[in-house]
Every structure is written in structure tokens, then in C-alpha cells.
Amino acid sequence: MQVKEIMTTEIETCGPETTVQQVASKMMELDVGSIPVTEDGNLRGIITDRDLVIRGIASQFSLETPINRILSSSFVTGTPDMDVEEAANIMAQEQVRRLPIIEDNKVVGIVALGDVAVDEEDPEDSEEALEEISKPAEPDK
């Protein structure tokens, strides 16, 4: 099965100049934990509720701070035609719960941890995928 068959295609995005307060409010309104950040239609990153807390509030940034000041510069993406198993492997390896799906440099969807788990035909495979993605990151040595 391909990612395009399970991805969510109606996604909200925000721009890099969106403030911490605005993106937090948007997350609350949409009941989501992350929002892709785009500029001129191109993906610049993904802002998560964890980013807001750890990089924003805990670092004492103002609620009026643009999210590009706290946005992680590294992120991973997938493509609509990749296999769901490949997407699950990327998510497990990178320890991410949401994978933006890109086509022609534009965000066309997002695959969440739950989407990947629901797709698995074998319940044991589904459980294994969830465990790998949810495994705590190894501390840096």
C-alpha cells in the first residue's frame, strides 16, 4: 500500500512569521500537535507542541516571537508514492510521529503514527511499528 492511500490531505499550514501564540491557538482550535510551516508553498519545517514548550516558553521567548526563531532546521519528509512500510521505517528511525508528504516541493499531505498503525494488516506488525516509533530516543553520549 502507498502513503497516498492513507495520508491526510486536508492539512493546515502556517508561515514562518506566525507567532508562538498564534500557532498554539491554531493547534488548540484544530486539536492537533503539529503544523507544517510553509513559505511560498514550500515546506520550511514542522512546528510541534513540544517545540512551543521546550524551544519557546522554557527558553523564555515571548508569545509574540515568530516561530521561525524556534523552528527546528532538520526534518524528514516522505512522498505520496512511497510504501507505507517505508514511511513507518523513516518515522521509527527518526523518532517522529508525523511525516509531512511532499510532491513537487509542496506539502500534499501528512501521515501520522495512527495512520501507519491502522494500515498494518498484521496486528503484530502494527504493534511493532508503534513500539519502534514511540521508543524513547537514546541519550547522546
Tab-separated table of N, CA, C and O in Angstrom, residues 55-134:
chain	number	residue	atom	x	y	z
A	55	ARG	N	11.445	24.838	23.147
A	55	ARG	CA	12.253	25.864	22.486
A	55	ARG	C	11.687	27.263	22.649
A	55	ARG	O	12.406	28.241	22.473
A	56	GLY	N	10.398	27.354	22.938
A	56	GLY	CA	9.758	28.658	23.055
A	56	GLY	C	9.606	29.114	24.495
A	56	GLY	O	10.388	29.925	24.997
A	57	ILE	N	8.627	28.561	25.165
A	57	ILE	CA	8.281	29.011	26.520
A	57	ILE	C	9.410	28.749	27.521
A	57	ILE	O	9.813	29.644	28.257
A	58	ALA	N	9.947	27.529	27.543
A	58	ALA	CA	11.005	27.203	28.505
A	58	ALA	C	12.272	28.023	28.248
A	58	ALA	O	13.037	28.290	29.173
A	59	SER	N	12.474	28.439	27.005
A	59	SER	CA	13.631	29.279	26.670
A	59	SER	C	13.315	30.766	26.829
A	59	SER	O	14.096	31.616	26.431
A	60	GLN	N	12.142	31.032	27.389
A	60	GLN	CA	11.687	32.377	27.744
A	60	GLN	C	11.497	33.305	26.546
A	60	GLN	O	11.687	34.513	26.650
A	61	PHE	N	11.094	32.743	25.409
A	61	PHE	CA	10.715	33.572	24.277
A	61	PHE	C	9.323	34.138	24.533
A	61	PHE	O	8.482	33.491	25.152
A	62	SER	N	9.077	35.310	24.045
A	62	SER	CA	7.775	35.948	24.153
A	62	SER	C	6.755	35.180	23.312
A	62	SER	O	7.105	34.544	22.314
A	63	LEU	N	5.489	35.286	23.683
A	63	LEU	CA	4.429	34.663	22.891
A	63	LEU	C	4.293	35.324	21.518
A	63	LEU	O	3.692	34.768	20.610
A	64	GLU	N	4.879	36.498	21.373
A	64	GLU	CA	4.851	37.214	20.089
A	64	GLU	C	6.040	36.858	19.197
A	64	GLU	O	6.175	37.388	18.094
A	65	THR	N	6.889	35.945	19.638
A	65	THR	CA	8.050	35.523	18.860
A	65	THR	C	7.598	34.761	17.611
A	65	THR	O	6.758	33.863	17.710
A	66	PRO	N	8.140	35.093	16.448
A	66	PRO	CA	7.825	34.308	15.241
A	66	PRO	C	8.377	32.896	15.389
A	66	PRO	O	9.480	32.705	15.921
A	67	ILE	N	7.626	31.924	14.916
A	67	ILE	CA	8.042	30.533	15.119
A	67	ILE	C	9.315	30.176	14.368
A	67	ILE	O	9.973	29.202	14.716
A	68	ASN	N	9.708	30.976	13.375
A	68	ASN	CA	10.972	30.657	12.699
A	68	ASN	C	12.161	30.782	13.644
A	68	ASN	O	13.214	30.229	13.384
A	69	ARG	N	11.990	31.444	14.781
A	69	ARG	CA	13.057	31.550	15.789
A	69	ARG	C	13.213	30.265	16.602
A	69	ARG	O	14.256	30.043	17.206
A	70	ILE	N	12.161	29.436	16.637
A	70	ILE	CA	12.224	28.204	17.436
A	70	ILE	C	12.060	26.950	16.587
A	70	ILE	O	12.108	25.843	17.104
A	71	LEU	N	11.899	27.121	15.301
A	71	LEU	CA	11.668	26.008	14.390
A	71	LEU	C	12.940	25.197	14.199
A	71	LEU	O	14.009	25.758	13.959
A	72	SER	N	12.820	23.896	14.300
A	72	SER	CA	13.963	23.018	14.054
A	72	SER	C	14.312	23.069	12.571
A	72	SER	O	13.433	23.035	11.719
A	73	SER	N	15.597	23.145	12.278
A	73	SER	CA	16.014	23.226	10.879
A	73	SER	C	16.105	21.850	10.227
A	73	SER	O	16.213	21.740	9.011
A	74	SER	N	16.042	20.798	11.019
A	74	SER	CA	16.107	19.456	10.437
A	74	SER	C	14.746	18.775	10.548
A	74	SER	O	14.100	18.828	11.588
A	75	PHE	N	14.331	18.191	9.444
A	75	PHE	CA	13.082	17.453	9.431
A	75	PHE	C	13.143	16.435	8.309
A	75	PHE	O	13.961	16.546	7.398
A	76	VAL	N	12.290	15.441	8.381
A	76	VAL	CA	12.234	14.410	7.351
A	76	VAL	C	10.885	14.474	6.667
A	76	VAL	O	9.909	14.945	7.254
A	77	THR	N	10.852	14.001	5.430
A	77	THR	CA	9.618	14.001	4.653
A	77	THR	C	9.474	12.676	3.926
A	77	THR	O	10.415	11.890	3.841
A	78	GLY	N	8.289	12.476	3.387
A	78	GLY	CA	8.019	11.315	2.553
A	78	GLY	C	7.378	11.769	1.257
A	78	GLY	O	7.156	12.969	1.057
A	79	THR	N	7.073	10.807	0.404
A	79	THR	CA	6.418	11.097	-0.869
A	79	THR	C	5.134	10.276	-0.970
A	79	THR	O	5.025	9.216	-0.339
A	80	PRO	N	4.178	10.741	-1.760
A	80	PRO	CA	2.907	10.024	-1.864
A	80	PRO	C	3.029	8.598	-2.396
A	80	PRO	O	2.248	7.730	-2.022
A	81	ASP	N	4.031	8.343	-3.240
A	81	ASP	CA	4.135	7.029	-3.853
A	81	ASP	C	5.033	6.051	-3.095
A	81	ASP	O	5.227	4.918	-3.525
A	82	MET	N	5.552	6.455	-1.934
A	82	MET	CA	6.370	5.520	-1.155
A	82	MET	C	5.465	4.513	-0.444
A	82	MET	O	4.290	4.779	-0.191
A	83	ASP	N	6.021	3.346	-0.155
A	83	ASP	CA	5.277	2.323	0.577
A	83	ASP	C	5.048	2.777	2.010
A	83	ASP	O	5.902	3.448	2.603
A	84	VAL	N	3.928	2.379	2.570
A	84	VAL	CA	3.616	2.714	3.955
A	84	VAL	C	4.678	2.140	4.886
A	84	VAL	O	5.090	2.793	5.844
A	85	GLU	N	5.178	0.963	4.582
A	85	GLU	CA	6.222	0.351	5.410
A	85	GLU	C	7.480	1.219	5.421
A	85	GLU	O	8.121	1.386	6.450
A	86	GLU	N	7.828	1.771	4.263
A	86	GLU	CA	8.988	2.652	4.181
A	86	GLU	C	8.771	3.902	5.030
A	86	GLU	O	9.665	4.349	5.748
A	87	ALA	N	7.562	4.460	4.970
A	87	ALA	CA	7.232	5.635	5.793
A	87	ALA	C	7.346	5.281	7.275
A	87	ALA	O	7.906	6.053	8.062
A	88	ALA	N	6.834	4.120	7.650
A	88	ALA	CA	6.910	3.677	9.050
A	88	ALA	C	8.360	3.525	9.494
A	88	ALA	O	8.716	3.892	10.618
A	89	ASN	N	9.205	3.007	8.605
A	89	ASN	CA	10.622	2.848	8.934
A	89	ASN	C	11.296	4.199	9.145
A	89	ASN	O	12.097	4.362	10.070
A	90	ILE	N	10.984	5.164	8.292
A	90	ILE	CA	11.539	6.515	8.450
A	90	ILE	C	11.086	7.109	9.778
A	90	ILE	O	11.884	7.678	10.525
A	91	MET	N	9.797	6.964	10.085
A	91	MET	CA	9.258	7.511	11.328
A	91	MET	C	9.925	6.864	12.542
A	91	MET	O	10.237	7.550	13.514
A	92	ALA	N	10.149	5.559	12.475
A	92	ALA	CA	10.802	4.854	13.591
A	92	ALA	C	12.251	5.296	13.729
A	92	ALA	O	12.713	5.590	14.834
A	93	GLN	N	12.956	5.353	12.616
A	93	GLN	CA	14.371	5.725	12.640
A	93	GLN	C	14.562	7.151	13.146
A	93	GLN	O	15.467	7.433	13.924
A	94	GLU	N	13.702	8.051	12.713
A	94	GLU	CA	13.832	9.463	13.080
A	94	GLU	C	13.056	9.839	14.340
A	94	GLU	O	13.110	10.982	14.789
A	95	GLN	N	12.301	8.876	14.892
A	95	GLN	CA	11.516	9.095	16.110
A	95	GLN	C	10.530	10.258	15.941
A	95	GLN	O	10.451	11.157	16.780
A	96	VAL	N	9.772	10.248	14.829
A	96	VAL	CA	8.750	11.259	14.593
A	96	VAL	C	7.384	10.597	14.505
A	96	VAL	O	7.267	9.464	14.052
A	97	ARG	N	6.393	11.302	14.964
A	97	ARG	CA	5.029	10.773	14.960
A	97	ARG	C	4.205	11.263	13.779
A	97	ARG	O	3.122	10.757	13.537
A	98	ARG	N	4.737	12.259	13.070
A	98	ARG	CA	4.045	12.788	11.899
A	98	ARG	C	5.068	13.012	10.800
A	98	ARG	O	6.126	13.591	11.042
A	99	LEU	N	4.717	12.578	9.592
A	99	LEU	CA	5.629	12.687	8.456
A	99	LEU	C	4.966	13.526	7.364
A	99	LEU	O	3.974	13.099	6.772
A	100	PRO	N	5.495	14.742	7.111
A	100	PRO	CA	4.943	15.547	6.007
A	100	PRO	C	5.210	14.840	4.676
A	100	PRO	O	6.286	14.285	4.466
A	101	ILE	N	4.226	14.871	3.798
A	101	ILE	CA	4.347	14.235	2.487
A	101	ILE	C	4.477	15.336	1.442
A	101	ILE	O	3.633	16.235	1.366
A	102	ILE	N	5.531	15.253	0.651
A	102	ILE	CA	5.901	16.309	-0.288
A	102	ILE	C	5.828	15.793	-1.723
A	102	ILE	O	6.247	14.666	-2.014
A	103	GLU	N	5.321	16.656	-2.609
A	103	GLU	CA	5.331	16.373	-4.043
A	103	GLU	C	5.570	17.691	-4.765
A	103	GLU	O	4.876	18.684	-4.479
A	104	ASP	N	6.534	17.722	-5.647
A	104	ASP	CA	6.906	18.958	-6.361
A	104	ASP	C	7.190	20.102	-5.382
A	104	ASP	O	6.738	21.228	-5.584
A	105	ASN	N	7.906	19.788	-4.309
A	105	ASN	CA	8.297	20.758	-3.274
A	105	ASN	C	7.119	21.363	-2.517
A	105	ASN	O	7.264	22.365	-1.833
A	106	LYS	N	5.937	20.786	-2.620
A	106	LYS	CA	4.751	21.281	-1.929
A	106	LYS	C	4.251	20.221	-0.956
A	106	LYS	O	4.330	19.023	-1.223
A	107	VAL	N	3.696	20.669	0.163
A	107	VAL	CA	3.104	19.745	1.129
A	107	VAL	C	1.748	19.302	0.576
A	107	VAL	O	0.876	20.130	0.327
A	108	VAL	N	1.603	18.003	0.362
A	108	VAL	CA	0.344	17.479	-0.176
A	108	VAL	C	-0.399	16.615	0.838
A	108	VAL	O	-1.528	16.204	0.599
A	109	GLY	N	0.241	16.349	1.977
A	109	GLY	CA	-0.413	15.534	2.983
A	109	GLY	C	0.482	15.333	4.181
A	109	GLY	O	1.598	15.855	4.250
A	110	ILE	N	-0.047	14.581	5.113
A	110	ILE	CA	0.723	14.229	6.307
A	110	ILE	C	0.282	12.835	6.742
A	110	ILE	O	-0.891	12.484	6.636
A	111	VAL	N	1.248	12.049	7.177
A	111	VAL	CA	0.960	10.714	7.691
A	111	VAL	C	1.284	10.727	9.174
A	111	VAL	O	2.371	11.128	9.574
A	112	ALA	N	0.331	10.303	9.967
A	112	ALA	CA	0.506	10.259	11.415
A	112	ALA	C	0.769	8.830	11.869
A	112	ALA	O	0.484	7.871	11.141
A	113	LEU	N	1.303	8.720	13.050
A	113	LEU	CA	1.583	7.423	13.652
A	113	LEU	C	0.357	6.513	13.590
A	113	LEU	O	0.459	5.354	13.209
A	114	GLY	N	-0.794	7.048	13.916
A	114	GLY	CA	-2.024	6.254	13.901
A	114	GLY	C	-2.389	5.751	12.518
A	114	GLY	O	-2.910	4.655	12.364
A	115	ASP	N	-2.103	6.545	11.475
A	115	ASP	CA	-2.382	6.123	10.104
A	115	ASP	C	-1.569	4.887	9.751
A	115	ASP	O	-2.068	3.949	9.134
A	116	VAL	N	-0.304	4.900	10.116
A	116	VAL	CA	0.600	3.792	9.817
A	116	VAL	C	0.159	2.551	10.581
A	116	VAL	O	0.102	1.456	10.024
A	117	ALA	N	-0.208	2.712	11.830
A	117	ALA	CA	-0.612	1.571	12.655
A	117	ALA	C	-1.896	0.942	12.134
A	117	ALA	O	-2.024	-0.277	12.083
A	118	VAL	N	-2.828	1.772	11.698
A	118	VAL	CA	-4.102	1.267	11.195
A	118	VAL	C	-3.906	0.526	9.884
A	118	VAL	O	-4.591	-0.440	9.589
A	119	ASP	N	-2.919	0.947	9.086
A	119	ASP	CA	-2.684	0.314	7.791
A	119	ASP	C	-2.143	-1.099	7.912
A	119	ASP	O	-2.400	-1.934	7.066
A	120	GLU	N	-1.385	-1.356	8.949
A	120	GLU	CA	-0.743	-2.667	9.072
A	120	GLU	C	-1.797	-3.777	9.077
A	120	GLU	O	-2.727	-3.762	9.875
A	121	GLU	N	-1.644	-4.749	8.163
A	121	GLU	CA	-2.611	-5.833	8.066
A	121	GLU	C	-2.446	-6.849	9.190
A	121	GLU	O	-3.401	-7.453	9.632
A	122	ASP	N	-1.228	-7.023	9.646
A	122	ASP	CA	-0.941	-7.971	10.712
A	122	ASP	C	-0.881	-7.210	12.032
A	122	ASP	O	-0.065	-6.313	12.191
A	123	PRO	N	-1.738	-7.534	13.003
A	123	PRO	CA	-1.734	-6.817	14.275
A	123	PRO	C	-0.380	-6.798	14.969
A	123	PRO	O	-0.023	-5.831	15.614
A	124	GLU	N	0.404	-7.879	14.820
A	124	GLU	CA	1.734	-7.898	15.434
A	124	GLU	C	2.646	-6.876	14.770
A	124	GLU	O	3.424	-6.208	15.436
A	125	ASP	N	2.556	-6.745	13.435
A	125	ASP	CA	3.344	-5.739	12.720
A	125	ASP	C	2.947	-4.339	13.159
A	125	ASP	O	3.775	-3.464	13.321
A	126	SER	N	1.654	-4.147	13.348
A	126	SER	CA	1.146	-2.842	13.786
A	126	SER	C	1.706	-2.493	15.156
A	126	SER	O	2.171	-1.381	15.384
A	127	GLU	N	1.676	-3.443	16.071
A	127	GLU	CA	2.197	-3.217	17.415
A	127	GLU	C	3.696	-2.916	17.366
A	127	GLU	O	4.185	-2.024	18.046
A	128	GLU	N	4.424	-3.651	16.526
A	128	GLU	CA	5.865	-3.448	16.397
A	128	GLU	C	6.171	-2.051	15.838
A	128	GLU	O	7.068	-1.365	16.322
A	129	ALA	N	5.400	-1.620	14.839
A	129	ALA	CA	5.609	-0.284	14.256
A	129	ALA	C	5.385	0.793	15.314
A	129	ALA	O	6.177	1.725	15.443
A	130	LEU	N	4.324	0.667	16.102
A	130	LEU	CA	4.035	1.640	17.157
A	130	LEU	C	5.150	1.677	18.194
A	130	LEU	O	5.566	2.743	18.634
A	131	GLU	N	5.648	0.499	18.579
A	131	GLU	CA	6.719	0.435	19.570
A	131	GLU	C	7.983	1.109	19.070
A	131	GLU	O	8.637	1.851	19.801
A	132	GLU	N	8.359	0.868	17.814
A	132	GLU	CA	9.581	1.434	17.251
A	132	GLU	C	9.499	2.952	17.157
A	132	GLU	O	10.456	3.659	17.468
A	133	ILE	N	8.354	3.456	16.721
A	133	ILE	CA	8.206	4.909	16.561
A	133	ILE	C	8.137	5.585	17.927
A	133	ILE	O	8.657	6.670	18.116
A	134	SER	N	7.521	4.923	18.889
A	134	SER	CA	7.321	5.519	20.208
A	134	SER	C	8.481	5.298	21.161
A	134	SER	O	8.495	5.855	22.261
